Amino acid sequence: MRHSRTEVGRWRMLRQSQRRKTRWLEAQSRRNMRIHAIRKCIVNRQRNSLLFSIYDI
């Protein structure tokens, strides 16, 4: 069964946009994970510094 050129083109465009969306979402989640990791690191550092300042007294 043959499909018209416009149909094939439309499918291709749809697939491409879908792929672009998923890639963008993946990138976003990666960025968010990095932000969370950095924040966690900062929080842990603050907590540790507080602990050590308490023990220094």
PDB file of N, CA, C and O in Angstrom:
ATOM      1  N   MET A   1       0.833  -1.201   0.000  1.00  0.00           N
ATOM      2  CA  MET A   1       0.000   0.000   0.000  1.00  0.00           C
ATOM      3  C   MET A   1       0.873   1.259   0.000  1.00  0.00           C
ATOM      4  O   MET A   1       1.658   1.463   0.916  1.00  0.00           O
ATOM      5  N   ARG A   2       0.711   2.069  -1.021  1.00  0.00           N
ATOM      6  CA  ARG A   2       1.521   3.285  -1.110  1.00  0.00           C
ATOM      7  C   ARG A   2       0.838   4.453  -0.430  1.00  0.00           C
ATOM      8  O   ARG A   2      -0.383   4.567  -0.446  1.00  0.00           O
ATOM      9  N   HIS A   3       1.639   5.305   0.144  1.00  0.00           N
ATOM     10  CA  HIS A   3       1.111   6.510   0.780  1.00  0.00           C
ATOM     11  C   HIS A   3       1.562   7.716  -0.018  1.00  0.00           C
ATOM     12  O   HIS A   3       2.642   7.708  -0.614  1.00  0.00           O
ATOM     13  N   SER A   4       0.743   8.743   0.025  1.00  0.00           N
ATOM     14  CA  SER A   4       1.103   9.946  -0.728  1.00  0.00           C
ATOM     15  C   SER A   4       2.303  10.642  -0.085  1.00  0.00           C
ATOM     16  O   SER A   4       2.597  10.450   1.095  1.00  0.00           O
ATOM     17  N   ARG A   5       2.962  11.429  -0.900  1.00  0.00           N
ATOM     18  CA  ARG A   5       4.158  12.132  -0.421  1.00  0.00           C
ATOM     19  C   ARG A   5       3.872  13.037   0.753  1.00  0.00           C
ATOM     20  O   ARG A   5       4.647  13.101   1.711  1.00  0.00           O
ATOM     21  N   THR A   6       2.734  13.724   0.692  1.00  0.00           N
ATOM     22  CA  THR A   6       2.388  14.650   1.793  1.00  0.00           C
ATOM     23  C   THR A   6       2.175  13.889   3.094  1.00  0.00           C
ATOM     24  O   THR A   6       2.591  14.342   4.156  1.00  0.00           O
ATOM     25  N   GLU A   7       1.539  12.705   2.990  1.00  0.00           N
ATOM     26  CA  GLU A   7       1.313  11.889   4.185  1.00  0.00           C
ATOM     27  C   GLU A   7       2.646  11.484   4.820  1.00  0.00           C
ATOM     28  O   GLU A   7       2.845  11.618   6.029  1.00  0.00           O
ATOM     29  N   VAL A   8       3.525  10.981   3.977  1.00  0.00           N
ATOM     30  CA  VAL A   8       4.837  10.554   4.456  1.00  0.00           C
ATOM     31  C   VAL A   8       5.558  11.725   5.096  1.00  0.00           C
ATOM     32  O   VAL A   8       6.135  11.601   6.188  1.00  0.00           O
ATOM     33  N   GLY A   9       5.511  12.881   4.445  1.00  0.00           N
ATOM     34  CA  GLY A   9       6.143  14.087   4.980  1.00  0.00           C
ATOM     35  C   GLY A   9       5.590  14.460   6.342  1.00  0.00           C
ATOM     36  O   GLY A   9       6.324  14.808   7.257  1.00  0.00           O
ATOM     37  N   ARG A  10       4.246  14.362   6.433  1.00  0.00           N
ATOM     38  CA  ARG A  10       3.599  14.713   7.703  1.00  0.00           C
ATOM     39  C   ARG A  10       4.054  13.786   8.819  1.00  0.00           C
ATOM     40  O   ARG A  10       4.370  14.231   9.926  1.00  0.00           O
ATOM     41  N   TRP A  11       4.089  12.475   8.508  1.00  0.00           N
ATOM     42  CA  TRP A  11       4.548  11.517   9.512  1.00  0.00           C
ATOM     43  C   TRP A  11       5.974  11.798   9.949  1.00  0.00           C
ATOM     44  O   TRP A  11       6.298  11.727  11.131  1.00  0.00           O
ATOM     45  N   ARG A  12       6.807  12.110   8.958  1.00  0.00           N
ATOM     46  CA  ARG A  12       8.209  12.379   9.266  1.00  0.00           C
ATOM     47  C   ARG A  12       8.339  13.581  10.194  1.00  0.00           C
ATOM     48  O   ARG A  12       9.093  13.557  11.168  1.00  0.00           O
ATOM     49  N   MET A  13       7.573  14.625   9.866  1.00  0.00           N
ATOM     50  CA  MET A  13       7.618  15.836  10.689  1.00  0.00           C
ATOM     51  C   MET A  13       7.134  15.547  12.109  1.00  0.00           C
ATOM     52  O   MET A  13       7.732  16.000  13.084  1.00  0.00           O
ATOM     53  N   LEU A  14       6.052  14.786  12.204  1.00  0.00           N
ATOM     54  CA  LEU A  14       5.517  14.438  13.531  1.00  0.00           C
ATOM     55  C   LEU A  14       6.552  13.675  14.351  1.00  0.00           C
ATOM     56  O   LEU A  14       6.782  13.982  15.525  1.00  0.00           O
ATOM     57  N   ARG A  15       7.164  12.673  13.712  1.00  0.00           N
ATOM     58  CA  ARG A  15       8.161  11.867  14.408  1.00  0.00           C
ATOM     59  C   ARG A  15       9.313  12.736  14.875  1.00  0.00           C
ATOM     60  O   ARG A  15       9.811  12.612  15.993  1.00  0.00           O
ATOM     61  N   GLN A  16       9.743  13.645  13.992  1.00  0.00           N
ATOM     62  CA  GLN A  16      10.869  14.521  14.316  1.00  0.00           C
ATOM     63  C   GLN A  16      10.544  15.409  15.524  1.00  0.00           C
ATOM     64  O   GLN A  16      11.349  15.540  16.443  1.00  0.00           O
ATOM     65  N   SER A  17       9.343  16.010  15.497  1.00  0.00           N
ATOM     66  CA  SER A  17       8.961  16.906  16.597  1.00  0.00           C
ATOM     67  C   SER A  17       8.863  16.125  17.907  1.00  0.00           C
ATOM     68  O   SER A  17       9.277  16.601  18.969  1.00  0.00           O
ATOM     69  N   GLN A  18       8.327  14.896  17.802  1.00  0.00           N
ATOM     70  CA  GLN A  18       8.217  14.047  18.996  1.00  0.00           C
ATOM     71  C   GLN A  18       9.602  13.753  19.574  1.00  0.00           C
ATOM     72  O   GLN A  18       9.824  13.854  20.785  1.00  0.00           O
ATOM     73  N   ARG A  19      10.536  13.405  18.677  1.00  0.00           N
ATOM     74  CA  ARG A  19      11.899  13.098  19.101  1.00  0.00           C
ATOM     75  C   ARG A  19      12.525  14.318  19.763  1.00  0.00           C
ATOM     76  O   ARG A  19      13.173  14.210  20.806  1.00  0.00           O
ATOM     77  N   ARG A  20      12.313  15.490  19.151  1.00  0.00           N
ATOM     78  CA  ARG A  20      12.863  16.725  19.694  1.00  0.00           C
ATOM     79  C   ARG A  20      12.336  16.977  21.103  1.00  0.00           C
ATOM     80  O   ARG A  20      13.080  17.344  22.004  1.00  0.00           O
ATOM     81  N   LYS A  21      11.010  16.750  21.271  1.00  0.00           N
ATOM     82  CA  LYS A  21      10.391  16.959  22.579  1.00  0.00           C
ATOM     83  C   LYS A  21      10.994  16.042  23.639  1.00  0.00           C
ATOM     84  O   LYS A  21      11.328  16.491  24.742  1.00  0.00           O
ATOM     85  N   THR A  22      11.108  14.748  23.283  1.00  0.00           N
ATOM     86  CA  THR A  22      11.647  13.794  24.271  1.00  0.00           C
ATOM     87  C   THR A  22      13.080  14.138  24.630  1.00  0.00           C
ATOM     88  O   THR A  22      13.455  14.081  25.800  1.00  0.00           O
ATOM     89  N   ARG A  23      13.879  14.516  23.610  1.00  0.00           N
ATOM     90  CA  ARG A  23      15.269  14.896  23.895  1.00  0.00           C
ATOM     91  C   ARG A  23      15.319  16.091  24.821  1.00  0.00           C
ATOM     92  O   ARG A  23      16.115  16.132  25.757  1.00  0.00           O
ATOM     93  N   TRP A  24      14.455  17.091  24.551  1.00  0.00           N
ATOM     94  CA  TRP A  24      14.424  18.300  25.368  1.00  0.00           C
ATOM     95  C   TRP A  24      14.064  17.938  26.808  1.00  0.00           C
ATOM     96  O   TRP A  24      14.686  18.417  27.754  1.00  0.00           O
ATOM     97  N   LEU A  25      13.059  17.057  26.959  1.00  0.00           N
ATOM     98  CA  LEU A  25      12.646  16.646  28.304  1.00  0.00           C
ATOM     99  C   LEU A  25      13.780  15.945  29.041  1.00  0.00           C
ATOM    100  O   LEU A  25      14.017  16.207  30.227  1.00  0.00           O
ATOM    101  N   GLU A  26      14.482  15.065  28.322  1.00  0.00           N
ATOM    102  CA  GLU A  26      15.619  14.375  28.935  1.00  0.00           C
ATOM    103  C   GLU A  26      16.658  15.377  29.418  1.00  0.00           C
ATOM    104  O   GLU A  26      17.162  15.290  30.531  1.00  0.00           O
ATOM    105  N   ALA A  27      16.965  16.343  28.556  1.00  0.00           N
ATOM    106  CA  ALA A  27      17.959  17.363  28.916  1.00  0.00           C
ATOM    107  C   ALA A  27      17.502  18.137  30.140  1.00  0.00           C
ATOM    108  O   ALA A  27      18.294  18.415  31.040  1.00  0.00           O
ATOM    109  N   GLN A  28      16.219  18.491  30.177  1.00  0.00           N
ATOM    110  CA  GLN A  28      15.677  19.236  31.318  1.00  0.00           C
ATOM    111  C   GLN A  28      15.851  18.429  32.604  1.00  0.00           C
ATOM    112  O   GLN A  28      16.294  18.968  33.617  1.00  0.00           O
ATOM    113  N   SER A  29      15.494  17.160  32.561  1.00  0.00           N
ATOM    114  CA  SER A  29      15.588  16.332  33.768  1.00  0.00           C
ATOM    115  C   SER A  29      17.042  16.221  34.213  1.00  0.00           C
ATOM    116  O   SER A  29      17.340  16.244  35.409  1.00  0.00           O
ATOM    117  N   ARG A  30      17.956  16.113  33.217  1.00  0.00           N
ATOM    118  CA  ARG A  30      19.376  16.054  33.577  1.00  0.00           C
ATOM    119  C   ARG A  30      19.816  17.338  34.265  1.00  0.00           C
ATOM    120  O   ARG A  30      20.514  17.305  35.276  1.00  0.00           O
ATOM    121  N   ARG A  31      19.369  18.473  33.699  1.00  0.00           N
ATOM    122  CA  ARG A  31      19.717  19.761  34.312  1.00  0.00           C
ATOM    123  C   ARG A  31      19.189  19.840  35.728  1.00  0.00           C
ATOM    124  O   ARG A  31      19.883  20.263  36.646  1.00  0.00           O
ATOM    125  N   ASN A  32      17.915  19.432  35.895  1.00  0.00           N
ATOM    126  CA  ASN A  32      17.309  19.463  37.221  1.00  0.00           C
ATOM    127  C   ASN A  32      18.061  18.576  38.196  1.00  0.00           C
ATOM    128  O   ASN A  32      18.267  18.951  39.350  1.00  0.00           O
ATOM    129  N   MET A  33      18.463  17.399  37.737  1.00  0.00           N
ATOM    130  CA  MET A  33      19.218  16.497  38.613  1.00  0.00           C
ATOM    131  C   MET A  33      20.515  17.154  39.054  1.00  0.00           C
ATOM    132  O   MET A  33      20.903  17.055  40.214  1.00  0.00           O
ATOM    133  N   ARG A  34      21.179  17.823  38.108  1.00  0.00           N
ATOM    134  CA  ARG A  34      22.439  18.483  38.455  1.00  0.00           C
ATOM    135  C   ARG A  34      22.200  19.588  39.476  1.00  0.00           C
ATOM    136  O   ARG A  34      22.948  19.721  40.450  1.00  0.00           O
ATOM    137  N   ILE A  35      21.129  20.363  39.264  1.00  0.00           N
ATOM    138  CA  ILE A  35      20.798  21.449  40.199  1.00  0.00           C
ATOM    139  C   ILE A  35      20.540  20.861  41.585  1.00  0.00           C
ATOM    140  O   ILE A  35      21.041  21.369  42.594  1.00  0.00           O
ATOM    141  N   HIS A  36      19.740  19.773  41.626  1.00  0.00           N
ATOM    142  CA  HIS A  36      19.440  19.141  42.917  1.00  0.00           C
ATOM    143  C   HIS A  36      20.714  18.648  43.591  1.00  0.00           C
ATOM    144  O   HIS A  36      20.887  18.815  44.797  1.00  0.00           O
ATOM    145  N   ALA A  37      21.599  18.039  42.805  1.00  0.00           N
ATOM    146  CA  ALA A  37      22.847  17.516  43.364  1.00  0.00           C
ATOM    147  C   ALA A  37      23.685  18.643  43.958  1.00  0.00           C
ATOM    148  O   ALA A  37      24.215  18.527  45.065  1.00  0.00           O
ATOM    149  N   ILE A  38      23.771  19.757  43.221  1.00  0.00           N
ATOM    150  CA  ILE A  38      24.554  20.904  43.698  1.00  0.00           C
ATOM    151  C   ILE A  38      23.952  21.441  44.988  1.00  0.00           C
ATOM    152  O   ILE A  38      24.661  21.703  45.960  1.00  0.00           O
ATOM    153  N   ARG A  39      22.610  21.574  45.010  1.00  0.00           N
ATOM    154  CA  ARG A  39      21.935  22.077  46.205  1.00  0.00           C
ATOM    155  C   ARG A  39      22.190  21.164  47.395  1.00  0.00           C
ATOM    156  O   ARG A  39      22.472  21.622  48.502  1.00  0.00           O
ATOM    157  N   LYS A  40      22.072  19.848  47.150  1.00  0.00           N
ATOM    158  CA  LYS A  40      22.286  18.879  48.221  1.00  0.00           C
ATOM    159  C   LYS A  40      23.696  19.016  48.785  1.00  0.00           C
ATOM    160  O   LYS A  40      23.911  18.988  49.999  1.00  0.00           O
ATOM    161  N   CYS A  41      24.649  19.170  47.861  1.00  0.00           N
ATOM    162  CA  CYS A  41      26.046  19.317  48.258  1.00  0.00           C
ATOM    163  C   CYS A  41      26.216  20.544  49.156  1.00  0.00           C
ATOM    164  O   CYS A  41      26.870  20.484  50.194  1.00  0.00           O
ATOM    165  N   ILE A  42      25.605  21.659  48.751  1.00  0.00           N
ATOM    166  CA  ILE A  42      25.713  22.913  49.525  1.00  0.00           C
ATOM    167  C   ILE A  42      25.094  22.723  50.908  1.00  0.00           C
ATOM    168  O   ILE A  42      25.670  23.117  51.923  1.00  0.00           O
ATOM    169  N   VAL A  43      23.902  22.104  50.939  1.00  0.00           N
ATOM    170  CA  VAL A  43      23.214  21.877  52.217  1.00  0.00           C
ATOM    171  C   VAL A  43      24.068  21.011  53.131  1.00  0.00           C
ATOM    172  O   VAL A  43      24.234  21.314  54.319  1.00  0.00           O
ATOM    173  N   ASN A  44      24.618  19.931  52.575  1.00  0.00           N
ATOM    174  CA  ASN A  44      25.466  19.048  53.384  1.00  0.00           C
ATOM    175  C   ASN A  44      26.685  19.783  53.920  1.00  0.00           C
ATOM    176  O   ASN A  44      27.075  19.592  55.076  1.00  0.00           O
ATOM    177  N   ARG A  45      27.269  20.622  53.078  1.00  0.00           N
ATOM    178  CA  ARG A  45      28.444  21.387  53.507  1.00  0.00           C
ATOM    179  C   ARG A  45      28.077  22.309  54.671  1.00  0.00           C
ATOM    180  O   ARG A  45      28.801  22.394  55.667  1.00  0.00           O
ATOM    181  N   GLN A  46      26.911  22.984  54.545  1.00  0.00           N
ATOM    182  CA  GLN A  46      26.475  23.878  55.624  1.00  0.00           C
ATOM    183  C   GLN A  46      26.256  23.083  56.911  1.00  0.00           C
ATOM    184  O   GLN A  46      26.670  23.492  57.988  1.00  0.00           O
ATOM    185  N   ARG A  47      25.592  21.924  56.756  1.00  0.00           N
ATOM    186  CA  ARG A  47      25.317  21.080  57.927  1.00  0.00           C
ATOM    187  C   ARG A  47      26.619  20.654  58.597  1.00  0.00           C
ATOM    188  O   ARG A  47      26.758  20.715  59.815  1.00  0.00           O
ATOM    189  N   ASN A  48      27.578  20.235  57.779  1.00  0.00           N
ATOM    190  CA  ASN A  48      28.859  19.805  58.325  1.00  0.00           C
ATOM    191  C   ASN A  48      29.580  20.940  59.033  1.00  0.00           C
ATOM    192  O   ASN A  48      30.128  20.761  60.112  1.00  0.00           O
ATOM    193  N   SER A  49      29.547  22.109  58.401  1.00  0.00           N
ATOM    194  CA  SER A  49      30.237  23.241  59.027  1.00  0.00           C
ATOM    195  C   SER A  49      29.581  23.596  60.359  1.00  0.00           C
ATOM    196  O   SER A  49      30.256  23.940  61.325  1.00  0.00           O
ATOM    197  N   LEU A  50      28.253  23.486  60.425  1.00  0.00           N
ATOM    198  CA  LEU A  50      27.544  23.729  61.684  1.00  0.00           C
ATOM    199  C   LEU A  50      27.969  22.713  62.739  1.00  0.00           C
ATOM    200  O   LEU A  50      28.250  23.075  63.885  1.00  0.00           O
ATOM    201  N   LEU A  51      28.010  21.457  62.355  1.00  0.00           N
ATOM    202  CA  LEU A  51      28.421  20.406  63.292  1.00  0.00           C
ATOM    203  C   LEU A  51      29.808  20.688  63.852  1.00  0.00           C
ATOM    204  O   LEU A  51      30.024  20.645  65.060  1.00  0.00           O
ATOM    205  N   PHE A  52      30.735  21.003  62.945  1.00  0.00           N
ATOM    206  CA  PHE A  52      32.107  21.242  63.386  1.00  0.00           C
ATOM    207  C   PHE A  52      32.214  22.495  64.254  1.00  0.00           C
ATOM    208  O   PHE A  52      32.979  22.533  65.202  1.00  0.00           O
ATOM    209  N   SER A  53      31.401  23.506  63.941  1.00  0.00           N
ATOM    210  CA  SER A  53      31.461  24.728  64.752  1.00  0.00           C
ATOM    211  C   SER A  53      30.925  24.447  66.163  1.00  0.00           C
ATOM    212  O   SER A  53      31.403  25.010  67.136  1.00  0.00           O
ATOM    213  N   ILE A  54      29.940  23.558  66.258  1.00  0.00           N
ATOM    214  CA  ILE A  54      29.399  23.178  67.577  1.00  0.00           C
ATOM    215  C   ILE A  54      30.473  22.431  68.375  1.00  0.00           C
ATOM    216  O   ILE A  54      30.691  22.678  69.555  1.00  0.00           O
ATOM    217  N   TYR A  55      31.171  21.499  67.694  1.00  0.00           N
ATOM    218  CA  TYR A  55      32.179  20.701  68.388  1.00  0.00           C
ATOM    219  C   TYR A  55      33.433  21.493  68.731  1.00  0.00           C
ATOM    220  O   TYR A  55      34.151  21.137  69.647  1.00  0.00           O
ATOM    221  N   ASP A  56      33.674  22.566  68.001  1.00  0.00           N
ATOM    222  CA  ASP A  56      34.864  23.385  68.266  1.00  0.00           C
ATOM    223  C   ASP A  56      34.751  24.178  69.552  1.00  0.00           C
ATOM    224  O   ASP A  56      35.739  24.481  70.196  1.00  0.00           O
ATOM    225  N   ILE A  57      33.521  24.501  69.922  1.00  0.00           N
ATOM    226  CA  ILE A  57      33.309  25.366  71.085  1.00  0.00           C
ATOM    227  C   ILE A  57      33.737  24.685  72.369  1.00  0.00           C
ATOM    228  O   ILE A  57      33.574  23.525  72.580  1.00  0.00           O
TER     229      ILE A  57
END
